[in-house]
Coordinates of C-alpha atoms in Angstrom, one line a residue:
M251 CA 3.4 -2.9 -11.6
S252 CA 4.6 -3.3 -15.2
L253 CA 6.9 -5.9 -16.2
H254 CA 10.2 -4.9 -18.1
G255 CA 12.7 -7.1 -20.3
K256 CA 13.1 -10.7 -19.2
E257 CA 10.5 -10.2 -16.3
K258 CA 7.6 -10.7 -19.1
I259 CA 9.3 -13.8 -19.9
Y260 CA 9.7 -15.1 -16.0
F261 CA 5.7 -14.0 -15.5
F262 CA 4.6 -16.1 -18.5
I263 CA 6.9 -19.1 -17.7
N264 CA 5.5 -19.2 -14.2
R265 CA 2.0 -18.8 -15.3
L266 CA 2.5 -21.9 -17.3
I267 CA 4.0 -23.9 -14.5
D268 CA 0.8 -22.9 -12.3
E269 CA -1.7 -23.7 -14.8
R270 CA -0.2 -26.8 -15.9
E271 CA -1.2 -28.3 -12.6
V272 CA -5.1 -27.8 -13.2
T273 CA -4.9 -28.7 -16.9
E274 CA -5.4 -32.5 -18.4
N275 CA -2.6 -33.8 -19.6
G276 CA -1.8 -33.7 -23.6
K277 CA -4.5 -30.5 -23.7
P278 CA -3.3 -27.0 -24.4
I279 CA -2.8 -24.6 -21.3
G280 CA -5.5 -21.3 -21.4
L281 CA -4.4 -18.1 -20.2
H282 CA -7.0 -15.0 -19.9
P283 CA -5.4 -11.9 -21.1
A284 CA -7.0 -10.3 -18.1
N285 CA -7.7 -12.8 -15.6
D286 CA -4.6 -14.9 -15.7
L287 CA -2.2 -12.3 -17.7
V288 CA -3.5 -9.4 -15.7
N289 CA -3.1 -7.3 -18.9
K290 CA 0.7 -7.0 -18.8
Y291 CA 0.9 -7.9 -22.6
Q292 CA 0.0 -5.9 -25.6
P293 CA -1.3 -8.8 -28.1
M294 CA 1.7 -8.4 -30.7
D295 CA 4.1 -8.2 -27.6
F296 CA 2.8 -11.4 -26.3
V297 CA 2.5 -13.3 -30.0
Q298 CA 6.1 -12.0 -30.6
M299 CA 7.3 -13.4 -27.0
V300 CA 5.9 -16.9 -27.5
N301 CA 7.3 -17.1 -30.7
K302 CA 10.8 -16.1 -30.0
I303 CA 10.4 -19.1 -26.9
E304 CA 9.2 -21.6 -29.3
K305 CA 12.0 -20.7 -32.1
E306 CA 14.9 -20.4 -29.7
H307 CA 13.8 -22.8 -26.9
N308 CA 11.3 -25.3 -28.2
A309 CA 9.2 -24.7 -24.9
A310 CA 6.0 -23.2 -25.5
R311 CA 3.7 -22.7 -28.7
L312 CA 1.1 -20.1 -29.4
I313 CA -1.9 -22.3 -31.0
A314 CA -5.2 -20.0 -30.7
M315 CA -5.9 -16.2 -30.2
P316 CA -8.4 -15.4 -27.5
T317 CA -12.0 -16.0 -29.0
D318 CA -15.5 -17.2 -27.9
Q319 CA -14.6 -20.8 -28.7
T320 CA -11.4 -20.5 -26.4
Y321 CA -13.1 -18.8 -23.7
N322 CA -11.6 -15.6 -24.8
K323 CA -7.9 -17.3 -23.8
Y324 CA -4.8 -17.9 -25.3
L325 CA -4.2 -21.4 -25.8
I326 CA -0.5 -22.6 -25.5
E327 CA 0.8 -25.9 -26.2
L328 CA 3.9 -27.0 -24.0
L329 CA 6.5 -28.3 -26.2
P330 CA 8.9 -31.5 -25.3
D331 CA 12.0 -29.0 -24.0
F332 CA 9.6 -27.0 -21.7
D333 CA 11.1 -28.4 -18.5
K334 CA 14.4 -28.2 -19.9
Y335 CA 14.1 -24.4 -20.3
V336 CA 12.5 -24.2 -16.9
Q337 CA 15.6 -25.6 -15.2
E338 CA 17.8 -23.3 -17.7
L339 CA 15.9 -20.2 -16.2
R340 CA 16.5 -21.6 -12.6
K341 CA 20.2 -21.4 -13.1
D342 CA 20.2 -17.6 -13.7
P343 CA 20.2 -15.9 -10.3
K344 CA 17.9 -13.0 -11.6
Y345 CA 15.3 -15.2 -12.1
L346 CA 15.3 -16.8 -8.8
D347 CA 15.9 -13.7 -6.9
W348 CA 12.7 -12.4 -9.0
I349 CA 10.7 -15.5 -7.8
G350 CA 12.0 -15.0 -4.2
E351 CA 14.4 -17.8 -4.2
K352 CA 17.7 -18.4 -3.2
P353 CA 20.3 -20.0 -5.6
E354 CA 21.5 -23.6 -4.5
K355 CA 24.8 -24.9 -4.6
D356 CA 26.2 -28.3 -5.3
T357 CA 22.7 -29.4 -5.3
P358 CA 20.4 -30.5 -8.1
P359 CA 17.3 -28.1 -8.9
K360 CA 14.3 -28.9 -7.0
Q361 CA 11.4 -30.8 -9.0
E362 CA 8.2 -29.3 -7.3
P363 CA 6.1 -26.4 -9.0
L364 CA 7.9 -23.1 -9.3
S365 CA 6.8 -19.8 -7.7
V366 CA 3.4 -20.5 -6.3
N367 CA 3.9 -17.4 -4.4
H368 CA 5.0 -15.1 -7.1
A369 CA 2.3 -16.1 -9.4
R370 CA -0.2 -14.8 -6.8
K371 CA 1.5 -11.3 -6.2
N372 CA -0.6 -9.9 -8.8
G373 CA -4.0 -11.3 -7.4
V374 CA -4.1 -14.1 -9.8
M375 CA -5.0 -17.6 -8.6
T376 CA -2.5 -20.3 -8.9
G377 CA -3.7 -23.9 -9.7
K378 CA -2.8 -24.9 -6.1
E379 CA -5.3 -22.2 -4.8
K380 CA -7.9 -23.3 -7.0
I381 CA -7.8 -26.9 -6.0
Q382 CA -8.0 -25.6 -2.2
A383 CA -11.0 -23.4 -2.9
V384 CA -13.0 -26.6 -4.5
V385 CA -11.6 -28.8 -1.4
E386 CA -12.6 -26.2 1.1
E387 CA -16.0 -26.0 -0.5
I388 CA -16.3 -30.0 -0.3
N389 CA -14.9 -30.3 3.0
N390 CA -17.6 -27.2 4.6
K391 CA -20.6 -29.2 3.0
Y392 CA -19.1 -32.7 4.2
Q393 CA -18.5 -31.7 7.7
G394 CA -22.1 -30.7 8.1
L395 CA -23.4 -34.5 7.2
I396 CA -25.0 -36.4 9.7
T397 CA -24.9 -39.4 7.5
G398 CA -23.8 -40.4 4.0
N399 CA -20.8 -39.0 2.0
T400 CA -22.5 -37.2 -0.9
V401 CA -22.7 -33.5 -0.9
L402 CA -24.1 -30.9 -3.7
L403 CA -21.9 -28.2 -4.8
H404 CA -23.4 -25.1 -7.0
S405 CA -21.2 -23.8 -9.5
G406 CA -22.3 -20.2 -8.5
N407 CA -20.7 -20.7 -5.0
L408 CA -17.6 -21.7 -6.7
E409 CA -17.6 -18.7 -9.2
E410 CA -17.6 -16.7 -6.1
R411 CA -14.5 -18.3 -4.9
G412 CA -12.8 -17.1 -8.1
L413 CA -13.5 -20.1 -10.3
Q414 CA -14.8 -19.9 -13.7
M415 CA -17.2 -23.1 -15.1
H416 CA -14.5 -24.3 -17.1
E417 CA -12.1 -24.2 -14.2
Q418 CA -14.3 -25.7 -11.9
K419 CA -14.7 -29.0 -13.9
Q420 CA -10.9 -29.1 -14.5
V421 CA -10.4 -29.2 -10.7
L422 CA -13.1 -31.5 -10.1
D423 CA -11.7 -34.0 -12.9
I424 CA -8.2 -33.6 -10.9
L425 CA -9.8 -34.7 -7.9
A426 CA -11.6 -37.4 -9.2
N427 CA -9.0 -38.7 -11.8
D428 CA -5.7 -38.0 -10.5
K429 CA -5.9 -37.7 -6.7
K430 CA -9.0 -40.2 -6.8
V431 CA -10.4 -38.5 -3.2
I432 CA -13.9 -38.1 -5.0
K433 CA -16.6 -39.2 -7.7
Y434 CA -18.6 -36.7 -9.1
T435 CA -21.7 -36.0 -11.6
A436 CA -22.6 -32.6 -13.1
K437 CA -26.1 -31.6 -14.3
N438 CA -27.7 -28.2 -15.4
E439 CA -29.5 -26.4 -12.5
Y440 CA -32.6 -25.7 -14.9
D441 CA -33.2 -27.6 -18.0
S442 CA -35.2 -24.7 -19.5
R443 CA -36.3 -20.8 -19.0
A444 CA -39.7 -22.6 -17.8
N445 CA -37.8 -24.4 -14.5
I446 CA -36.8 -21.1 -13.4
H447 CA -38.9 -20.0 -10.5
P448 CA -41.4 -17.1 -11.6
R449 CA -40.4 -14.7 -8.8
D450 CA -36.8 -15.0 -10.0
Q451 CA -37.9 -14.3 -13.6
V452 CA -39.5 -11.2 -12.5
D453 CA -36.6 -10.0 -10.9
I454 CA -34.6 -10.6 -13.7
H455 CA -37.1 -8.6 -16.1
E456 CA -37.1 -5.5 -13.6
V457 CA -33.2 -5.1 -13.5
A458 CA -32.7 -6.0 -17.0
M459 CA -32.1 -2.7 -19.3
D460 CA -33.8 -4.2 -22.2
E461 CA -34.8 -7.9 -23.8
L462 CA -31.2 -8.4 -24.8
D463 CA -29.9 -8.0 -21.5
A464 CA -32.6 -9.9 -19.9
N465 CA -31.9 -12.8 -22.4
E466 CA -28.2 -12.8 -21.5
M467 CA -29.1 -12.9 -17.7
F468 CA -31.2 -15.9 -18.2
D469 CA -28.5 -17.7 -20.4
R470 CA -26.2 -17.3 -17.4
I471 CA -28.5 -19.0 -15.2
L472 CA -29.2 -21.7 -17.5
E473 CA -25.5 -22.3 -17.5
Q474 CA -25.3 -23.1 -13.7
Q475 CA -24.1 -26.5 -13.0
Q476 CA -25.2 -28.6 -10.0
Y477 CA -22.1 -31.0 -9.1
Q478 CA -23.0 -34.1 -7.0
V479 CA -20.0 -35.2 -5.2
Q480 CA -19.3 -38.5 -3.5
V481 CA -16.5 -38.0 -0.8
L482 CA -14.2 -40.9 -0.7
L483 CA -11.9 -42.1 2.3
A484 CA -8.8 -40.4 0.9
F485 CA -10.4 -37.2 1.0
A486 CA -9.8 -36.4 4.7
A487 CA -6.1 -36.9 4.2
L488 CA -5.9 -34.4 1.1
A489 CA -8.2 -31.7 2.9
D490 CA -6.0 -31.8 6.1
E491 CA -2.8 -31.2 3.9
L492 CA -4.5 -28.5 1.7
L493 CA -6.3 -26.6 4.2
G494 CA -3.9 -26.8 6.7
D495 CA -1.3 -25.3 4.4
A496 CA -3.6 -22.6 3.4
E497 CA -4.3 -21.3 7.3
L498 CA -0.5 -21.7 8.0
E499 CA 0.3 -19.7 5.1
H500 CA -2.2 -17.1 5.5
Q501 CA -1.1 -16.7 9.5
K502 CA 2.7 -16.2 8.0
D503 CA 1.6 -13.3 5.7
V504 CA -0.1 -11.6 8.8
Y505 CA 3.0 -12.1 10.6
L506 CA 5.5 -10.8 7.8
L507 CA 2.9 -7.9 7.3
R508 CA 3.4 -6.9 11.0
L509 CA 7.0 -7.0 10.6
F510 CA 7.0 -5.1 7.3
Y511 CA 4.6 -2.3 9.0
N512 CA 6.9 -2.2 12.1
R513 CA 9.7 -1.2 9.7
V514 CA 7.8 1.3 7.9
V515 CA 7.0 3.2 11.2
A516 CA 10.6 2.7 12.4
I517 CA 12.0 4.5 9.2
L518 CA 9.4 7.3 8.8
D519 CA 10.1 8.0 12.7
A520 CA 13.9 8.0 12.0
V521 CA 13.4 10.5 9.2
V522 CA 11.6 13.4 11.0
S523 CA 13.5 12.5 14.3
A524 CA 15.3 15.4 14.5
G525 CA 13.3 17.9 12.9
V526 CA 15.8 18.6 9.9
L527 CA 15.3 16.4 6.9
I528 CA 18.5 14.9 5.1
E529 CA 18.9 12.7 1.8
D530 CA 19.6 9.3 2.3
D531 CA 19.7 7.0 -0.8
K532 CA 20.0 3.9 0.7
L533 CA 17.2 4.3 3.5
D534 CA 15.0 5.4 0.4
F535 CA 15.8 2.0 -1.0
S536 CA 15.1 0.2 2.0
Y537 CA 12.0 2.1 2.3
V538 CA 10.8 1.1 -1.2
R539 CA 11.8 -2.1 -0.8
I540 CA 9.8 -2.7 2.4
T541 CA 6.4 -1.2 0.6
A542 CA 7.1 -3.3 -2.6
L543 CA 7.0 -6.4 -0.1
I544 CA 3.9 -5.1 1.7
E545 CA 2.1 -4.7 -1.8
D546 CA 3.3 -8.4 -2.9
V547 CA 1.7 -9.9 0.4
M548 CA -1.5 -7.6 0.0
S549 CA -2.3 -8.5 -3.4
K550 CA -2.8 -12.4 -2.5
P551 CA -6.4 -13.0 -2.8
T552 CA -6.3 -14.4 0.8
M553 CA -5.4 -10.9 1.9
K554 CA -8.2 -9.0 0.6
D555 CA -9.9 -8.1 4.0
W556 CA -6.4 -6.8 5.0
Q557 CA -5.9 -4.9 1.7
K558 CA -9.1 -2.7 1.9
D559 CA -8.3 -1.2 5.3
A560 CA -4.7 -0.7 4.6
P561 CA -3.4 3.1 5.3
E562 CA -2.0 5.0 2.5
L563 CA 1.9 5.0 2.6
Y564 CA 4.4 7.2 1.1
E565 CA 6.0 5.9 -2.6
T566 CA 9.3 7.2 -1.7
L567 CA 11.0 9.2 1.2
L568 CA 13.0 11.6 -1.2
G569 CA 10.0 12.3 -3.6
N570 CA 7.6 13.1 -0.6
A571 CA 10.2 14.9 1.8
E572 CA 8.0 18.0 2.2
D573 CA 4.8 15.8 2.7
I574 CA 6.5 13.6 5.4
G575 CA 8.2 16.5 7.3
E576 CA 4.8 18.1 8.2
G577 CA 2.3 15.2 7.5
W578 CA 3.5 12.2 9.1
K579 CA 2.3 12.9 12.4
Y580 CA -1.4 13.0 11.3
S581 CA -1.0 9.8 9.2
R582 CA 1.4 7.9 11.8
T583 CA -1.7 7.6 13.9
E584 CA -3.5 5.4 11.1
V585 CA -0.5 3.6 10.2
L586 CA -0.1 2.8 14.0
K587 CA -3.9 1.7 14.4
Y588 CA -3.4 -0.9 11.5
Y589 CA -0.5 -2.2 13.0
A590 CA -2.2 -3.1 16.3
R591 CA -5.0 -4.7 14.2
L592 CA -2.1 -7.0 12.8
Q593 CA -0.7 -7.4 16.2
K594 CA -3.9 -8.5 17.9
Y595 CA -5.0 -11.0 15.2
W596 CA -1.4 -12.6 15.3
M597 CA -1.6 -12.7 19.0
L598 CA -5.0 -14.3 19.2
N599 CA -5.1 -16.5 16.1
S600 CA -1.3 -18.0 16.2
H601 CA 1.4 -16.3 18.2
V602 CA 3.7 -18.2 16.2
E603 CA 7.1 -16.8 15.2
F604 CA 8.0 -17.9 11.9
E605 CA 11.4 -18.4 10.7
L606 CA 12.4 -16.1 8.3
D607 CA 14.6 -17.0 5.2
E608 CA 18.2 -15.8 5.2
K609 CA 17.4 -12.9 2.7
L610 CA 14.8 -11.3 4.6
T611 CA 16.7 -11.5 7.9
A612 CA 19.6 -9.7 6.2
A613 CA 17.3 -7.1 4.9
F614 CA 16.1 -6.4 8.4
A615 CA 19.3 -6.1 10.0
E616 CA 20.3 -3.8 7.5
M617 CA 17.4 -1.5 7.7
D618 CA 18.2 -1.2 11.3
E619 CA 21.5 -0.2 10.8
L620 CA 20.3 2.5 8.3
I621 CA 17.7 3.7 10.4
A622 CA 20.2 4.1 13.5
A623 CA 22.7 5.7 11.2
H624 CA 20.3 8.0 9.9
K625 CA 19.0 9.2 13.3
I626 CA 22.9 9.9 14.1
A627 CA 23.4 12.0 10.9
A628 CA 20.3 13.8 11.2
R629 CA 21.2 14.9 14.8
E630 CA 24.4 16.0 13.5
A631 CA 22.9 18.0 10.8
T632 CA 20.6 19.7 13.3
D633 CA 23.7 20.5 15.7
N634 CA 25.7 22.0 12.6
W635 CA 22.6 24.1 11.6
Y636 CA 22.4 25.5 15.3
K637 CA 26.4 26.2 15.3
R638 CA 26.2 27.8 11.7
T639 CA 23.3 30.1 12.7
D640 CA 25.1 31.1 16.2
A641 CA 28.2 31.8 14.4
F642 CA 26.4 33.9 11.6
A643 CA 24.7 35.8 14.4
K644 CA 27.9 36.5 16.2
D645 CA 30.1 37.5 12.9
F646 CA 26.7 39.8 12.2
R647 CA 26.8 41.6 15.4
K648 CA 30.9 41.8 15.3
K649 CA 30.6 43.4 11.8
R650 CA 27.6 45.8 12.5
G651 CA 28.9 46.6 15.9
V652 CA 25.8 45.6 17.8
V653 CA 26.1 45.0 21.6
I654 CA 23.5 43.0 23.3
N655 CA 22.6 44.5 26.5
K656 CA 22.1 41.4 28.9
E657 CA 21.0 43.5 32.1
P658 CA 17.2 42.9 33.1
K659 CA 14.8 45.2 31.5
P660 CA 13.5 47.5 34.4
Q661 CA 9.9 47.0 35.1
P662 CA 7.0 49.5 35.9
N663 CA 6.0 49.7 39.4
Y664 CA 2.6 49.2 39.5
P665 CA 0.2 49.9 42.9
D666 CA -0.7 46.5 44.8
D667 CA -4.4 47.2 43.7
A668 CA -3.5 47.9 40.1
P669 CA -5.1 45.3 37.8
A670 CA -3.0 42.9 36.0
H671 CA -1.1 44.5 32.7
F672 CA -1.6 42.9 29.3
D673 CA -0.5 44.2 26.2
D674 CA -1.3 41.4 23.8
D675 CA -2.9 43.7 21.0
E676 CA 0.0 46.3 21.0
E677 CA 1.5 46.7 18.1
E678 CA 5.0 46.6 17.1
S679 CA 6.8 50.1 16.3
S680 CA 6.9 50.6 12.7
E681 CA 9.8 52.3 12.7
P682 CA 13.1 50.4 12.0
K683 CA 15.5 49.8 14.7
S684 CA 19.4 50.8 14.5
T685 CA 20.2 47.2 13.9
E686 CA 17.8 46.2 11.2
T687 CA 18.3 46.6 7.3
A688 CA 16.6 48.8 5.0
Q689 CA 13.9 46.2 4.0
D690 CA 10.9 46.2 6.2
K691 CA 9.7 43.0 8.0
V692 CA 6.3 41.5 7.9
R693 CA 4.2 42.7 10.7
F694 CA 0.7 42.0 11.7
D695 CA -1.6 44.6 13.0
A696 CA -4.1 42.9 15.6
K697 CA -6.5 45.7 15.6
A698 CA -6.4 46.2 11.7
S699 CA -6.1 42.4 11.1
K700 CA -3.9 42.5 8.5
L701 CA -0.5 41.7 7.6
T702 CA 2.0 44.1 6.0
Y703 CA 5.0 44.3 4.1
N704 CA 7.0 46.9 1.8
G705 CA 4.0 49.0 1.8
K706 CA 1.6 46.0 0.6
S707 CA -1.0 44.8 2.9
C708 CA -2.8 41.3 3.2
E709 CA -6.2 40.9 5.1
I710 CA -6.6 38.1 7.7
P711 CA -10.1 37.3 8.3
D712 CA -11.3 38.6 11.9
E713 CA -11.8 36.0 14.7
T714 CA -10.9 33.2 12.6
L715 CA -8.1 30.5 13.5
E716 CA -5.7 32.4 11.0
Y717 CA -6.0 35.3 13.2
Y718 CA -5.2 34.0 16.3
M719 CA -2.4 31.9 14.8
C720 CA -0.9 35.5 13.3
K721 CA -1.6 37.1 16.7
L722 CA 0.3 34.6 18.9
V723 CA 3.3 33.9 16.2
F724 CA 3.9 37.6 15.7
K725 CA 3.5 38.4 19.5
N726 CA 7.1 37.0 19.8
R727 CA 8.2 36.5 16.0
R728 CA 11.4 34.5 17.1
S729 CA 9.5 31.9 19.3
A730 CA 7.0 29.1 18.1
A731 CA 3.5 29.2 18.6
N732 CA 1.9 25.8 20.2
E733 CA -1.0 24.5 18.3
D734 CA -2.9 23.9 21.8
D735 CA -2.4 27.7 22.5
I736 CA -3.8 28.7 18.8
L737 CA -6.7 26.6 19.5
E738 CA -7.3 27.8 22.8
H739 CA -8.2 31.2 21.7
T740 CA -10.3 30.5 18.6
T741 CA -14.2 30.5 19.7
K742 CA -15.5 27.9 17.3
S743 CA -14.8 24.3 17.5
Q744 CA -12.5 22.4 14.9
D745 CA -13.5 19.0 13.5
S746 CA -10.1 18.4 11.9
Q747 CA -7.3 17.2 13.4
R748 CA -5.5 19.2 11.1
A749 CA -7.4 22.5 11.6
V750 CA -3.6 24.5 12.5
Y751 CA -2.2 23.0 9.6
D752 CA -4.5 23.8 7.2
A753 CA -5.1 27.3 8.7
H754 CA -1.1 27.9 8.1
L755 CA -1.5 26.8 4.6
R756 CA -4.5 29.1 4.0
V757 CA -2.3 32.0 5.6
N758 CA 0.7 31.1 3.2
K759 CA -1.6 31.0 0.2
R760 CA -3.4 34.2 1.1
V761 CA 0.4 36.0 1.8
K762 CA 1.8 34.7 -1.4
K763 CA -0.9 36.3 -3.5
E764 CA -1.1 39.5 -2.1
L765 CA 2.6 40.1 -0.5
G766 CA 4.5 38.0 -3.1
I767 CA 6.1 35.9 -0.1
E768 CA 6.7 32.5 -0.9
K769 CA 6.3 31.0 2.6
L770 CA 5.7 33.0 5.5
L771 CA 4.7 30.3 8.2
S772 CA 6.1 26.7 8.8
C773 CA 4.1 24.3 11.2
R774 CA 5.9 21.1 12.2
A775 CA 5.9 19.0 15.3
A776 CA 2.5 21.0 16.6
K777 CA 4.2 24.1 16.3
V778 CA 3.8 27.2 14.0
R779 CA 6.6 29.6 13.6
I780 CA 7.6 32.5 11.2
T781 CA 10.4 31.2 8.7
T782 CA 13.6 32.0 9.3
K783 CA 14.3 34.5 6.4
Y784 CA 11.3 36.7 7.4
Q785 CA 11.8 36.6 11.3

């Protein structure tokens, strides 16, 4: 998600606030262009933005560009008016809305760190999360001790949790010097290459592309640190606080995700409920809003397992109207399966009903009203369409002088022992009836396995799903053929759940090429019919 206008300043300021938690007092804050700023700024734009903040607000100064000496990070110095600038931003309702907070009336601004959740929405670890990761690693080792209070941590394990080497030491220093819950010493795991196990050296030479690549791999191994951590009495209280908060927050994210997907299903069901798609800007905005909230929750590092299995959703309603009308019945199953997983996790792990903030509660209430209103509007549109069609038919018959004979058609009197009479393959008469216009209709010759129209023909492969589809659809051209009936006639098993839907697309493609007809068949709600224009 790209940033626009003031959002660039909002994101930058929030990153500084979060990183200040894990940076020693008096030292500049390092922001990596990719890891911390997630590639949201061009270098020149970033420099100009920071210079503007320095000159106009005396809040932050850029003191170094990314180099090897700065770990490829921008170095930012916080100036004396930084906190004052943050308070000014918090007076702007747009900023508070962007970070997900509600404006406060007649109360002083909160002094706690701002927008911890928002900083994580783009997959960036906040300062609090980095501390939580190290505390959890220490706590896991500490709980496994039988005697003593000293544990060994390896930098490689902390890197797997998302902390770079210099960040590991920053967090350990905070826990030791500021929080005073541990004491620690650090040393290299290997003093030289000779100390690396011969088997590991052989493995490196086997996977390295050349000698230079092998040397770089050896250098990374030699940089690995081993931390000897002495756990003090105050550590337990901090671990309970941080890890309890992290688990509770994860459960809340799953709870919210469950509610969001519930609304997604409700909105899409409403869109296709009456079989007629109508434009609804307000419902479309609500849908886009709910999918954006899903993306925000999914982008958190703790939600990676849920993110990889998440079903693909439509970006908008209006921009995907045709796909939704014919494709939602297929993708709905996948979305419901994912929703069921969320429901099961929530029921088995917490079953806690989290209290929603007023803004989200109001948004849900508005969505429910829009969904109900859309269903009513769709039903009215469907009824109006049938009324207009009926009125048009009556007017047409009146102008043409057509009289419909409603008496039952006489049936032939077969002997009792005569076989049942079926005429599935009987061709329709090629002579136009008196009530037809001069233009010929599209017809299907079941024996020749071809469609004809205005002197042109389009061959349909015999004994295929397309053949049986055309045969059943044109048997009664004003009625729809059921998907199950079409599949019942074919001799081949169909692996795809979309077999009939895909077959109708192949027929339309072939007809468009051979007969010049844009869309002969439509497939909706497990039924295939001839489009009204060609019935």
